[in-house]
Amino acid sequence: MISNLHDIVLQGALQFPARTALKFKKESVTYSEFAEITAAAAGRFIQAGLSRHQRLAVYLPKQFETVSSFFATSRCGGVFVPVNPALKPLQVQHILQDCNVRILVTSKDRYEVLAESLALCEDLHTVLLVDVAADFVQQQGHLHIAAFHRPHVTPAMLNERVAPTDADMAAILYTSGSTGKPKGVVLTHRNMIVGAQSVSSYLENKPEDVILALLPLSFDYGLSQITTAFLTGATVVLLDFFLVQDVVRAIEQHQVTGLAAVPPLWAQLAKAKWPEGAADSVRYITNSGGAMPDALLTQLQGIFRKAAPYLMYGLTEAFRSTYLPPADLPRKRGSMGKAIPNAEIVVVREDGSLCGPNEPGELVHRGPLVSLGYWNSPEKTAERFKFDPVMPKGALLAPMAVWSGDTVKYDEEGFLYFVGRRDEMIKTLGNRVSPTEVEEAVYALDPAIVDVAALGIPHPELDQAIVVLVAMQHQQQVDTNAWLLQLKKALPSFMVPKVLLQKDSLPKNANGKIDRKLLSGEYQHYFSEGQNL
């Protein structure tokens, strides 16, 4: 019985002992070996003083120690906090302070960059370095600096720990959101186990699968590649890439069968050079983290000719919410699909009553994937985690549901369609415009488009004006005025961009999504004082 996260590793060692669990560069470990590595790491964390429910952060790129630390923390009864390796010292400091991290696992060079910030983290007492000699010990102020790799404690000492229940905290994942500093989403063991069971069931994962882990493991979508694979005995290939051709080579070399990405990364892959047959091993691709432009999907279907595309929608607060079965894609193109197994999605009005077909409302996720809320932030938790609109009003202590902040609608068959984020909807001339719909129209203009962002910018006459930013493959120049004329033929007048600007590239956040918050701030005063009107 799997009741907590590290049971997945123990089960894998029993069911698939000789199968490859992880590959990293030229090395690989079997499920049996990975269980031993995880036990050793758990013993090291006990030696370092990790207590039940305490937080252990991991600030490393993808490598064996990164993954083993997650499951080892679970085995100790602790809570792991993956920190995106792309973050800078002040951002790392915020995370460590916000959730009172006690132990940090990192490398020597990363520690040296962080040292000044770590001195300000009062709750942090130990830093374990993965690339120093086993006898390395150093004291820096209140911090004990030591080696990650040391002789581990006996299994008997591990067994003395009280095993966490499925309702206990397992991880805290930090998500940027639309305003303020990143918030820590608290996930239980049940959240993560049910999520892995649900996704692996509709993707039909099996031991023969080889999954390429491209996304940050601090991103729930990226972490899911590990949990779903380990649950089913599949192999995970860890890859931190610098050039998109590295991904192409990895897919061909490892005969990858499963590939997950977000739209900006898919756009890069669509422009890569693919040798004949290089992608033929891929049996499925998945998209989440933003709507997949239809033109981009068409390009990807031409590259991944034998792969079934799974278009998904999710939010860190509830892991994954919907998917569109590939069989329904031809007749429901543009749909988010329906709820994933063991979840329910409802569309509600502002008063909490349920919407009817084709009536826009807020997407609300209910069921066992709903997380515990935001760490140390009751006010923000109360804004997003609210009453369950399906439960009877007389039910006491009813579980909370996640109110996503996304506007959606569903058709007569129950298939959902994304309208826009409530906090990103553009209000112009009394109309509410979905940025996604404008972006889809722009993507359709030219297959060489890499990224598009439609923004609502304050305007003295329109309330907000639509500003569209476009980045092209190889920065090729386009006639933006001609494009605006084409958009006038394709869109209602109130949806036509006021301005269309070409950029060399669009900034991305740590999870690889277009950084709309940064762009909105940059163009906030574009129409001020009568300029550019």
Short mmCIF file of C-alpha atoms in Angstrom, two decimals:
data_model
loop_
_atom_site.label_atom_id
_atom_site.label_comp_id
_atom_site.label_asym_id
_atom_site.label_seq_id
_atom_site.Cartn_x
_atom_site.Cartn_y
_atom_site.Cartn_z
CA MET A 1 0.00 0.00 0.00
CA ILE A 2 1.33 3.43 -0.94
CA SER A 3 0.51 5.87 1.85
CA ASN A 4 3.40 8.32 1.53
CA LEU A 5 5.74 9.54 -1.16
CA HIS A 6 8.79 7.41 -0.40
CA ASP A 7 6.64 4.26 -0.61
CA ILE A 8 6.80 4.81 -4.38
CA VAL A 9 10.57 4.24 -4.23
CA LEU A 10 10.27 1.19 -1.98
CA GLN A 11 7.59 -0.29 -4.24
CA GLY A 12 9.75 0.35 -7.30
CA ALA A 13 12.66 -1.52 -5.72
CA LEU A 14 10.41 -4.52 -5.10
CA GLN A 15 8.57 -4.57 -8.44
CA PHE A 16 11.25 -3.31 -10.84
CA PRO A 17 14.60 -3.85 -9.05
CA ALA A 18 16.73 -4.18 -12.19
CA ARG A 19 14.96 -1.62 -14.36
CA THR A 20 16.62 1.76 -14.87
CA ALA A 21 15.01 4.45 -12.71
CA LEU A 22 17.17 7.48 -13.54
CA LYS A 23 19.68 8.49 -16.18
CA PHE A 24 21.92 11.51 -15.81
CA LYS A 25 24.61 12.26 -18.39
CA LYS A 26 26.47 8.94 -18.85
CA GLU A 27 25.34 7.38 -15.57
CA SER A 28 22.22 5.45 -14.62
CA VAL A 29 20.77 3.83 -11.51
CA THR A 30 18.28 1.00 -11.17
CA TYR A 31 15.22 1.12 -8.94
CA SER A 32 17.01 -1.09 -6.42
CA GLU A 33 20.07 1.16 -6.42
CA PHE A 34 17.94 4.30 -6.15
CA ALA A 35 16.21 2.90 -3.06
CA GLU A 36 19.64 2.41 -1.46
CA ILE A 37 20.71 5.93 -2.45
CA THR A 38 17.51 7.34 -0.95
CA ALA A 39 18.02 5.42 2.30
CA ALA A 40 21.57 6.76 2.54
CA ALA A 41 20.36 10.33 2.03
CA ALA A 42 17.62 9.84 4.63
CA GLY A 43 20.21 8.62 7.10
CA ARG A 44 22.34 11.67 6.37
CA PHE A 45 19.41 13.98 7.02
CA ILE A 46 18.71 12.27 10.34
CA GLN A 47 22.38 12.73 11.28
CA ALA A 48 22.03 16.40 10.35
CA GLY A 49 19.08 16.76 12.72
CA LEU A 50 16.06 16.84 10.40
CA SER A 51 12.94 16.39 12.51
CA ARG A 52 9.40 15.53 11.54
CA HIS A 53 7.60 18.28 9.58
CA GLN A 54 10.78 20.38 9.30
CA ARG A 55 11.63 21.81 5.89
CA LEU A 56 14.63 20.77 3.81
CA ALA A 57 15.38 22.80 0.68
CA VAL A 58 17.21 21.54 -2.40
CA TYR A 59 18.98 24.13 -4.56
CA LEU A 60 20.61 22.09 -7.32
CA PRO A 61 20.24 21.45 -11.03
CA LYS A 62 18.78 18.10 -12.07
CA GLN A 63 21.04 15.31 -10.80
CA PHE A 64 20.75 12.14 -8.71
CA GLU A 65 21.14 13.97 -5.39
CA THR A 66 18.32 16.35 -6.27
CA VAL A 67 15.79 13.57 -6.79
CA SER A 68 17.00 11.35 -3.94
CA SER A 69 16.76 14.28 -1.51
CA PHE A 70 13.04 14.68 -2.22
CA PHE A 71 12.19 11.08 -1.39
CA ALA A 72 14.70 10.87 1.47
CA THR A 73 13.11 13.88 3.15
CA SER A 74 9.77 12.07 2.94
CA ARG A 75 11.30 8.98 4.55
CA CYS A 76 12.48 11.13 7.47
CA GLY A 77 9.03 12.63 7.91
CA GLY A 78 10.26 16.02 6.73
CA VAL A 79 8.97 18.38 4.04
CA PHE A 80 11.06 19.03 0.92
CA VAL A 81 11.23 22.42 -0.78
CA PRO A 82 12.59 22.34 -4.36
CA VAL A 83 14.23 25.67 -5.20
CA ASN A 84 14.53 26.51 -8.87
CA PRO A 85 18.28 26.48 -9.67
CA ALA A 86 17.78 29.54 -11.90
CA LEU A 87 16.83 31.74 -8.93
CA LYS A 88 19.22 34.36 -7.58
CA PRO A 89 20.37 34.74 -3.93
CA LEU A 90 17.64 37.19 -2.83
CA GLN A 91 14.93 34.96 -4.28
CA VAL A 92 16.41 31.89 -2.63
CA GLN A 93 16.66 33.81 0.63
CA HIS A 94 12.96 34.70 0.48
CA ILE A 95 11.97 31.03 0.09
CA LEU A 96 14.26 29.80 2.86
CA GLN A 97 13.02 32.47 5.26
CA ASP A 98 9.37 32.22 4.28
CA CYS A 99 9.02 28.53 5.14
CA ASN A 100 11.68 28.40 7.88
CA VAL A 101 13.99 25.93 6.13
CA ARG A 102 16.28 24.05 8.54
CA ILE A 103 18.58 22.19 6.13
CA LEU A 104 19.76 23.19 2.65
CA VAL A 105 21.21 20.76 0.12
CA THR A 106 23.32 22.45 -2.55
CA SER A 107 26.77 22.49 -4.15
CA LYS A 108 29.98 24.24 -3.12
CA ASP A 109 29.88 26.89 -5.85
CA ARG A 110 26.20 27.65 -5.22
CA TYR A 111 26.82 27.94 -1.50
CA GLU A 112 29.59 30.46 -2.06
CA VAL A 113 27.21 32.63 -4.10
CA LEU A 114 24.51 32.29 -1.43
CA ALA A 115 26.70 32.71 1.66
CA GLU A 116 25.79 36.34 2.38
CA SER A 117 22.06 35.67 2.03
CA LEU A 118 22.19 32.45 4.06
CA ALA A 119 23.71 34.33 6.99
CA LEU A 120 20.35 36.13 7.27
CA CYS A 121 18.31 32.91 7.41
CA GLU A 122 17.98 32.43 11.16
CA ASP A 123 16.10 29.11 11.04
CA LEU A 124 18.66 27.49 8.74
CA HIS A 125 21.19 25.49 10.75
CA THR A 126 22.85 23.09 8.29
CA VAL A 127 24.06 23.26 4.68
CA LEU A 128 24.97 19.95 3.03
CA LEU A 129 27.23 20.13 -0.02
CA VAL A 130 27.03 17.36 -2.62
CA ASP A 131 30.49 17.87 -4.14
CA VAL A 132 32.93 17.94 -1.22
CA ALA A 133 34.90 15.20 0.54
CA ALA A 134 33.00 13.09 3.09
CA ASP A 135 35.01 14.52 6.00
CA PHE A 136 34.40 18.17 5.04
CA VAL A 137 33.16 20.24 8.01
CA GLN A 138 33.05 24.00 8.43
CA GLN A 139 31.30 26.46 10.70
CA GLN A 140 30.20 29.80 9.25
CA GLY A 141 28.46 31.87 11.88
CA HIS A 142 25.35 29.94 12.95
CA LEU A 143 25.60 27.61 9.94
CA HIS A 144 27.11 24.13 10.04
CA ILE A 145 28.52 23.34 6.58
CA ALA A 146 29.20 19.66 5.87
CA ALA A 147 29.26 16.94 3.23
CA PHE A 148 26.06 15.43 1.84
CA HIS A 149 27.75 12.07 1.15
CA ARG A 150 28.68 10.31 4.39
CA PRO A 151 28.25 6.81 5.77
CA HIS A 152 24.54 6.47 6.41
CA VAL A 153 22.77 5.29 9.53
CA THR A 154 21.47 1.74 9.89
CA PRO A 155 18.05 0.80 8.56
CA ALA A 156 16.96 0.24 12.16
CA MET A 157 17.48 3.92 12.90
CA LEU A 158 15.40 4.83 9.84
CA ASN A 159 12.61 2.57 11.05
CA GLU A 160 12.49 4.44 14.34
CA ARG A 161 10.97 7.38 12.51
CA VAL A 162 7.17 7.65 12.55
CA ALA A 163 5.97 7.19 8.98
CA PRO A 164 3.97 10.15 7.68
CA THR A 165 0.32 9.60 6.86
CA ASP A 166 -1.09 10.55 3.49
CA ALA A 167 -2.57 13.69 5.10
CA ASP A 168 0.83 14.98 6.29
CA MET A 169 2.81 17.64 4.48
CA ALA A 170 5.18 16.28 1.85
CA ALA A 171 6.41 19.31 -0.10
CA ILE A 172 6.15 23.07 -0.47
CA LEU A 173 6.32 24.34 -4.05
CA TYR A 174 6.76 28.06 -4.66
CA THR A 175 4.65 29.67 -7.34
CA SER A 176 5.01 33.27 -8.51
CA GLY A 177 1.36 34.14 -9.14
CA SER A 178 0.36 37.50 -10.60
CA THR A 179 1.28 39.80 -7.72
CA GLY A 180 3.74 39.92 -4.83
CA LYS A 181 6.50 37.52 -3.86
CA PRO A 182 6.29 33.78 -4.55
CA LYS A 183 3.86 31.81 -2.38
CA GLY A 184 4.56 28.34 -1.01
CA VAL A 185 1.87 25.81 -1.93
CA VAL A 186 1.72 23.06 0.70
CA LEU A 187 1.21 19.60 -0.79
CA THR A 188 0.32 16.47 1.14
CA HIS A 189 1.54 12.97 0.42
CA ARG A 190 -1.97 12.18 -0.78
CA ASN A 191 -1.93 15.12 -3.21
CA MET A 192 1.25 13.85 -4.83
CA ILE A 193 0.35 10.16 -4.86
CA VAL A 194 -3.16 10.68 -6.25
CA GLY A 195 -1.75 13.10 -8.83
CA ALA A 196 0.78 10.53 -10.03
CA GLN A 197 -1.88 7.80 -10.15
CA SER A 198 -4.28 10.01 -12.07
CA VAL A 199 -1.86 11.28 -14.70
CA SER A 200 -0.13 7.95 -15.24
CA SER A 201 -3.54 6.30 -15.76
CA TYR A 202 -4.63 8.48 -18.69
CA LEU A 203 -1.13 8.68 -20.18
CA GLU A 204 -1.01 4.89 -19.86
CA ASN A 205 2.53 4.98 -18.49
CA LYS A 206 4.30 1.63 -18.27
CA PRO A 207 7.75 0.30 -17.34
CA GLU A 208 8.90 0.51 -20.97
CA ASP A 209 8.42 4.30 -21.05
CA VAL A 210 11.40 6.67 -21.14
CA ILE A 211 10.43 10.14 -19.94
CA LEU A 212 12.64 13.13 -20.64
CA ALA A 213 12.63 15.58 -17.70
CA LEU A 214 13.12 19.01 -19.26
CA LEU A 215 11.16 21.25 -16.88
CA PRO A 216 12.40 22.50 -13.50
CA LEU A 217 11.69 20.04 -10.68
CA SER A 218 10.55 23.01 -8.59
CA PHE A 219 7.62 23.30 -11.02
CA ASP A 220 4.78 20.86 -10.17
CA TYR A 221 4.53 19.90 -13.84
CA GLY A 222 8.25 19.08 -13.88
CA LEU A 223 8.15 17.19 -10.59
CA SER A 224 5.23 15.16 -11.93
CA GLN A 225 7.53 13.60 -14.54
CA ILE A 226 9.43 11.96 -11.67
CA THR A 227 6.46 10.77 -9.59
CA THR A 228 4.44 9.36 -12.51
CA ALA A 229 7.48 7.54 -13.87
CA PHE A 230 8.50 6.04 -10.52
CA LEU A 231 4.94 4.91 -9.81
CA THR A 232 4.90 2.88 -13.03
CA GLY A 233 8.51 1.67 -13.23
CA ALA A 234 9.42 3.92 -16.16
CA THR A 235 12.83 5.51 -16.77
CA VAL A 236 13.48 9.24 -16.29
CA VAL A 237 16.26 11.00 -18.19
CA LEU A 238 17.38 14.16 -16.36
CA LEU A 239 18.36 16.98 -18.70
CA ASP A 240 19.33 20.59 -18.09
CA PHE A 241 19.85 21.89 -21.60
CA PHE A 242 21.40 25.06 -23.00
CA LEU A 243 20.55 24.58 -26.67
CA VAL A 244 17.33 23.20 -28.03
CA GLN A 245 19.35 20.82 -30.25
CA ASP A 246 20.50 19.14 -27.03
CA VAL A 247 16.88 18.10 -26.50
CA VAL A 248 16.64 16.69 -30.02
CA ARG A 249 19.81 14.65 -29.48
CA ALA A 250 18.61 13.37 -26.09
CA ILE A 251 15.29 12.21 -27.54
CA GLU A 252 17.06 10.28 -30.29
CA GLN A 253 19.83 8.90 -28.07
CA HIS A 254 17.57 7.65 -25.26
CA GLN A 255 14.60 6.71 -27.46
CA VAL A 256 12.33 8.90 -25.37
CA THR A 257 8.65 7.93 -25.35
CA GLY A 258 7.15 10.72 -23.22
CA LEU A 259 7.80 14.46 -23.43
CA ALA A 260 6.27 17.33 -21.43
CA ALA A 261 6.78 21.05 -22.02
CA VAL A 262 5.18 24.49 -21.80
CA PRO A 263 4.22 26.55 -24.91
CA PRO A 264 7.40 28.68 -25.13
CA LEU A 265 9.54 25.54 -24.97
CA TRP A 266 7.35 23.78 -27.52
CA ALA A 267 7.83 26.81 -29.80
CA GLN A 268 11.61 26.37 -29.54
CA LEU A 269 11.38 22.65 -30.25
CA ALA A 270 9.19 23.31 -33.28
CA LYS A 271 11.98 25.45 -34.76
CA ALA A 272 14.76 22.94 -34.04
CA LYS A 273 16.41 20.79 -36.70
CA TRP A 274 14.97 17.29 -36.51
CA PRO A 275 16.81 14.54 -38.38
CA GLU A 276 14.53 12.09 -40.16
CA GLY A 277 13.00 9.69 -37.62
CA ALA A 278 14.57 11.43 -34.58
CA ALA A 279 11.20 11.85 -32.87
CA ASP A 280 9.61 8.56 -33.91
CA SER A 281 10.14 6.94 -30.49
CA VAL A 282 7.87 9.52 -28.80
CA ARG A 283 4.43 8.03 -28.19
CA TYR A 284 2.94 11.03 -26.34
CA ILE A 285 3.57 14.72 -25.75
CA THR A 286 1.88 16.82 -23.07
CA ASN A 287 1.31 20.55 -22.75
CA SER A 288 0.42 22.58 -19.67
CA GLY A 289 1.37 25.95 -18.22
CA GLY A 290 -0.55 27.87 -20.89
CA ALA A 291 -2.73 27.33 -23.94
CA MET A 292 -1.12 25.64 -26.91
CA PRO A 293 -1.54 27.86 -30.01
CA ASP A 294 -3.27 25.90 -32.75
CA ALA A 295 -0.62 26.74 -35.36
CA LEU A 296 2.10 25.49 -33.01
CA LEU A 297 0.20 22.26 -32.33
CA THR A 298 0.00 21.64 -36.07
CA GLN A 299 3.78 22.07 -36.38
CA LEU A 300 4.42 19.67 -33.50
CA GLN A 301 2.12 17.04 -34.98
CA GLY A 302 4.27 17.17 -38.09
CA ILE A 303 7.43 16.55 -36.04
CA PHE A 304 6.08 14.00 -33.52
CA ARG A 305 4.23 11.98 -36.12
CA LYS A 306 3.69 8.92 -33.92
CA ALA A 307 2.87 10.81 -30.71
CA ALA A 308 -0.54 11.41 -29.17
CA PRO A 309 -0.85 15.04 -27.97
CA TYR A 310 -2.34 15.53 -24.50
CA LEU A 311 -3.38 19.13 -23.90
CA MET A 312 -3.69 19.74 -20.17
CA TYR A 313 -4.59 22.47 -17.73
CA GLY A 314 -3.31 22.67 -14.19
CA LEU A 315 -2.53 24.93 -11.26
CA THR A 316 0.03 24.31 -8.55
CA GLU A 317 -2.68 24.61 -5.88
CA ALA A 318 -4.34 21.44 -7.26
CA PHE A 319 -1.61 19.87 -9.40
CA ARG A 320 -3.51 19.01 -12.58
CA SER A 321 -7.17 19.67 -13.40
CA THR A 322 -8.11 18.74 -16.96
CA TYR A 323 -6.88 16.98 -20.08
CA LEU A 324 -8.18 16.57 -23.60
CA PRO A 325 -8.07 12.93 -24.77
CA PRO A 326 -6.19 12.79 -28.08
CA ALA A 327 -9.14 10.99 -29.68
CA ASP A 328 -11.29 14.08 -29.06
CA LEU A 329 -8.74 16.56 -30.39
CA PRO A 330 -9.96 16.64 -34.02
CA ARG A 331 -13.53 17.58 -33.05
CA LYS A 332 -12.73 19.61 -29.91
CA ARG A 333 -9.68 21.55 -31.02
CA GLY A 334 -9.07 24.44 -28.63
CA SER A 335 -10.68 22.68 -25.67
CA MET A 336 -9.05 22.09 -22.27
CA GLY A 337 -10.90 18.79 -22.13
CA LYS A 338 -12.53 17.43 -19.00
CA ALA A 339 -11.46 16.71 -15.43
CA ILE A 340 -8.62 14.24 -14.93
CA PRO A 341 -9.44 11.00 -13.07
CA ASN A 342 -10.33 11.49 -9.37
CA ALA A 343 -10.98 15.23 -9.73
CA GLU A 344 -14.07 17.30 -10.43
CA ILE A 345 -14.16 20.63 -12.22
CA VAL A 346 -17.14 22.95 -11.96
CA VAL A 347 -17.76 26.38 -13.49
CA VAL A 348 -19.34 28.87 -11.12
CA ARG A 349 -20.76 32.37 -11.05
CA GLU A 350 -19.51 34.99 -8.60
CA ASP A 351 -22.18 33.98 -6.08
CA GLY A 352 -21.01 30.36 -6.16
CA SER A 353 -23.94 29.00 -8.16
CA LEU A 354 -23.15 26.68 -11.06
CA CYS A 355 -23.00 28.03 -14.60
CA GLY A 356 -24.83 26.47 -17.51
CA PRO A 357 -23.39 25.42 -20.88
CA ASN A 358 -21.52 28.17 -22.76
CA GLU A 359 -21.83 30.53 -19.78
CA PRO A 360 -18.41 31.93 -18.73
CA GLY A 361 -17.53 31.51 -15.07
CA GLU A 362 -14.67 30.72 -12.74
CA LEU A 363 -13.07 27.29 -12.82
CA VAL A 364 -13.25 25.61 -9.43
CA HIS A 365 -11.31 22.42 -8.71
CA ARG A 366 -12.52 19.99 -6.03
CA GLY A 367 -11.28 16.61 -4.82
CA PRO A 368 -8.17 14.96 -3.31
CA LEU A 369 -5.69 16.97 -5.38
CA VAL A 370 -6.59 20.23 -3.61
CA SER A 371 -3.55 21.26 -1.56
CA LEU A 372 -3.50 22.56 2.01
CA GLY A 373 -3.09 26.20 0.96
CA TYR A 374 -0.21 28.68 1.08
CA TRP A 375 2.47 28.33 3.72
CA ASN A 376 2.27 30.95 6.46
CA SER A 377 -0.26 33.04 4.51
CA PRO A 378 -3.83 32.67 5.80
CA GLU A 379 -5.04 35.79 3.99
CA LYS A 380 -3.84 34.64 0.57
CA THR A 381 -5.08 31.13 1.28
CA ALA A 382 -8.56 32.47 2.07
CA GLU A 383 -8.62 34.30 -1.27
CA ARG A 384 -8.09 31.14 -3.31
CA PHE A 385 -9.21 28.23 -1.09
CA LYS A 386 -12.91 28.67 -0.48
CA PHE A 387 -16.10 26.73 0.09
CA ASP A 388 -16.87 23.76 -2.11
CA PRO A 389 -19.82 24.83 -4.31
CA VAL A 390 -20.94 21.22 -4.77
CA MET A 391 -21.13 20.23 -1.09
CA PRO A 392 -24.45 20.70 0.74
CA LYS A 393 -24.49 23.94 2.70
CA GLY A 394 -25.26 22.11 5.92
CA ALA A 395 -22.11 19.98 5.75
CA LEU A 396 -19.79 20.85 8.61
CA LEU A 397 -16.03 21.04 8.08
CA ALA A 398 -16.45 20.41 4.37
CA PRO A 399 -13.15 20.28 2.45
CA MET A 400 -12.07 23.39 0.61
CA ALA A 401 -12.05 23.79 -3.15
CA VAL A 402 -9.57 25.81 -5.23
CA TRP A 403 -11.05 28.80 -7.02
CA SER A 404 -8.61 29.16 -9.87
CA GLY A 405 -9.13 32.78 -10.91
CA ASP A 406 -9.46 31.52 -14.50
CA THR A 407 -12.55 32.19 -16.59
CA VAL A 408 -13.75 29.17 -18.58
CA LYS A 409 -16.91 27.80 -20.15
CA TYR A 410 -18.10 24.33 -21.14
CA ASP A 411 -20.09 23.12 -24.11
CA GLU A 412 -23.14 20.84 -24.22
CA GLU A 413 -20.88 17.76 -23.97
CA GLY A 414 -19.03 19.10 -20.93
CA PHE A 415 -15.77 19.96 -22.69
CA LEU A 416 -14.13 23.02 -21.14
CA TYR A 417 -12.71 26.03 -22.98
CA PHE A 418 -10.32 28.59 -21.53
CA VAL A 419 -11.50 32.21 -21.76
CA GLY A 420 -8.79 34.02 -19.79
CA ARG A 421 -7.32 34.71 -16.39
CA ARG A 422 -9.52 36.92 -14.32
CA ASP A 423 -6.55 39.11 -13.39
CA GLU A 424 -5.26 39.17 -17.01
CA MET A 425 -8.52 39.87 -18.84
CA ILE A 426 -8.24 43.07 -20.87
CA LYS A 427 -11.01 45.62 -20.37
CA THR A 428 -11.30 47.85 -23.42
CA LEU A 429 -14.24 50.05 -24.45
CA GLY A 430 -16.49 48.19 -22.04
CA ASN A 431 -15.54 44.78 -23.45
CA ARG A 432 -13.67 41.98 -21.69
CA VAL A 433 -11.07 40.50 -24.03
CA SER A 434 -9.17 37.28 -23.51
CA PRO A 435 -5.43 37.71 -24.20
CA THR A 436 -5.35 34.08 -25.31
CA GLU A 437 -7.85 34.69 -28.10
CA VAL A 438 -5.85 37.64 -29.43
CA GLU A 439 -2.60 35.66 -29.21
CA GLU A 440 -4.13 32.75 -31.15
CA ALA A 441 -5.04 35.12 -33.97
CA VAL A 442 -1.52 36.52 -34.06
CA TYR A 443 0.11 33.07 -34.02
CA ALA A 444 -1.94 32.17 -37.09
CA LEU A 445 -0.29 34.97 -39.10
CA ASP A 446 3.10 33.32 -39.53
CA PRO A 447 4.52 29.88 -38.56
CA ALA A 448 7.88 31.54 -37.81
CA ILE A 449 6.43 33.26 -34.72
CA VAL A 450 8.16 32.04 -31.55
CA ASP A 451 6.35 33.96 -28.79
CA VAL A 452 3.34 36.26 -28.50
CA ALA A 453 2.06 38.25 -25.52
CA ALA A 454 -1.12 40.34 -25.57
CA LEU A 455 -1.23 42.91 -22.76
CA GLY A 456 -3.87 45.31 -21.48
CA ILE A 457 -2.13 48.67 -20.98
CA PRO A 458 -3.81 51.72 -19.36
CA HIS A 459 -5.16 54.13 -21.98
CA PRO A 460 -6.87 57.51 -21.38
CA GLU A 461 -9.73 56.80 -23.77
CA LEU A 462 -10.06 53.02 -23.99
CA ASP A 463 -9.62 52.07 -20.31
CA GLN A 464 -7.06 49.57 -21.54
CA ALA A 465 -5.50 49.29 -24.98
CA ILE A 466 -4.32 45.99 -26.40
CA VAL A 467 -0.57 45.90 -26.95
CA VAL A 468 0.84 42.80 -28.63
CA LEU A 469 4.52 41.85 -28.45
CA VAL A 470 5.93 39.34 -30.95
CA ALA A 471 9.25 37.49 -31.18
CA MET A 472 10.23 35.78 -34.42
CA GLN A 473 12.44 32.87 -35.32
CA HIS A 474 16.00 34.08 -36.04
CA GLN A 475 14.67 37.62 -35.29
CA GLN A 476 13.48 37.92 -38.88
CA GLN A 477 11.83 41.26 -39.53
CA VAL A 478 8.10 41.51 -40.24
CA ASP A 479 5.74 44.22 -41.45
CA THR A 480 3.71 44.84 -38.28
CA ASN A 481 1.42 47.32 -40.04
CA ALA A 482 0.47 44.66 -42.59
CA TRP A 483 -0.18 42.23 -39.74
CA LEU A 484 -2.51 44.73 -38.07
CA LEU A 485 -4.50 44.97 -41.28
CA GLN A 486 -4.83 41.18 -41.36
CA LEU A 487 -5.96 41.13 -37.73
CA LYS A 488 -8.67 43.68 -38.51
CA LYS A 489 -10.13 41.12 -40.92
CA ALA A 490 -9.89 38.27 -38.42
CA LEU A 491 -10.99 39.91 -35.16
CA PRO A 492 -13.86 42.10 -33.95
CA SER A 493 -12.85 45.75 -33.85
CA PHE A 494 -12.61 45.88 -30.06
CA MET A 495 -10.14 42.96 -30.09
CA VAL A 496 -7.76 44.41 -32.67
CA PRO A 497 -4.46 45.45 -31.05
CA LYS A 498 -3.83 49.15 -30.73
CA VAL A 499 -0.12 48.46 -31.12
CA LEU A 500 1.88 45.49 -32.40
CA LEU A 501 5.57 45.57 -31.58
CA GLN A 502 8.34 43.20 -32.62
CA LYS A 503 10.89 42.22 -29.97
CA ASP A 504 14.08 40.16 -30.24
CA SER A 505 12.73 37.87 -27.52
CA LEU A 506 10.17 37.86 -24.71
CA PRO A 507 11.31 37.38 -21.10
CA LYS A 508 10.51 34.11 -19.34
CA ASN A 509 10.00 33.41 -15.66
CA ALA A 510 11.72 30.59 -13.78
CA ASN A 511 9.22 28.02 -15.05
CA GLY A 512 9.74 28.93 -18.70
CA LYS A 513 6.48 30.84 -19.13
CA ILE A 514 6.33 34.33 -20.66
CA ASP A 515 6.77 36.83 -17.82
CA ARG A 516 3.60 38.87 -18.32
CA LYS A 517 4.01 40.68 -15.04
CA LEU A 518 7.40 42.02 -16.08
CA LEU A 519 6.14 43.03 -19.52
CA SER A 520 3.03 44.74 -18.13
CA GLY A 521 5.23 46.78 -15.82
CA GLU A 522 7.58 47.69 -18.63
CA TYR A 523 4.74 49.00 -20.82
CA GLN A 524 2.55 50.40 -18.04
CA HIS A 525 3.13 54.02 -19.09
CA TYR A 526 3.29 53.43 -22.84
CA PHE A 527 0.21 55.61 -23.48
CA SER A 528 0.79 58.15 -20.72
CA GLU A 529 0.86 61.89 -21.33
CA GLY A 530 -0.63 61.54 -24.80
CA GLN A 531 2.28 59.55 -26.20
CA ASN A 532 1.71 56.79 -28.77
CA LEU A 533 -2.00 57.54 -29.00
#
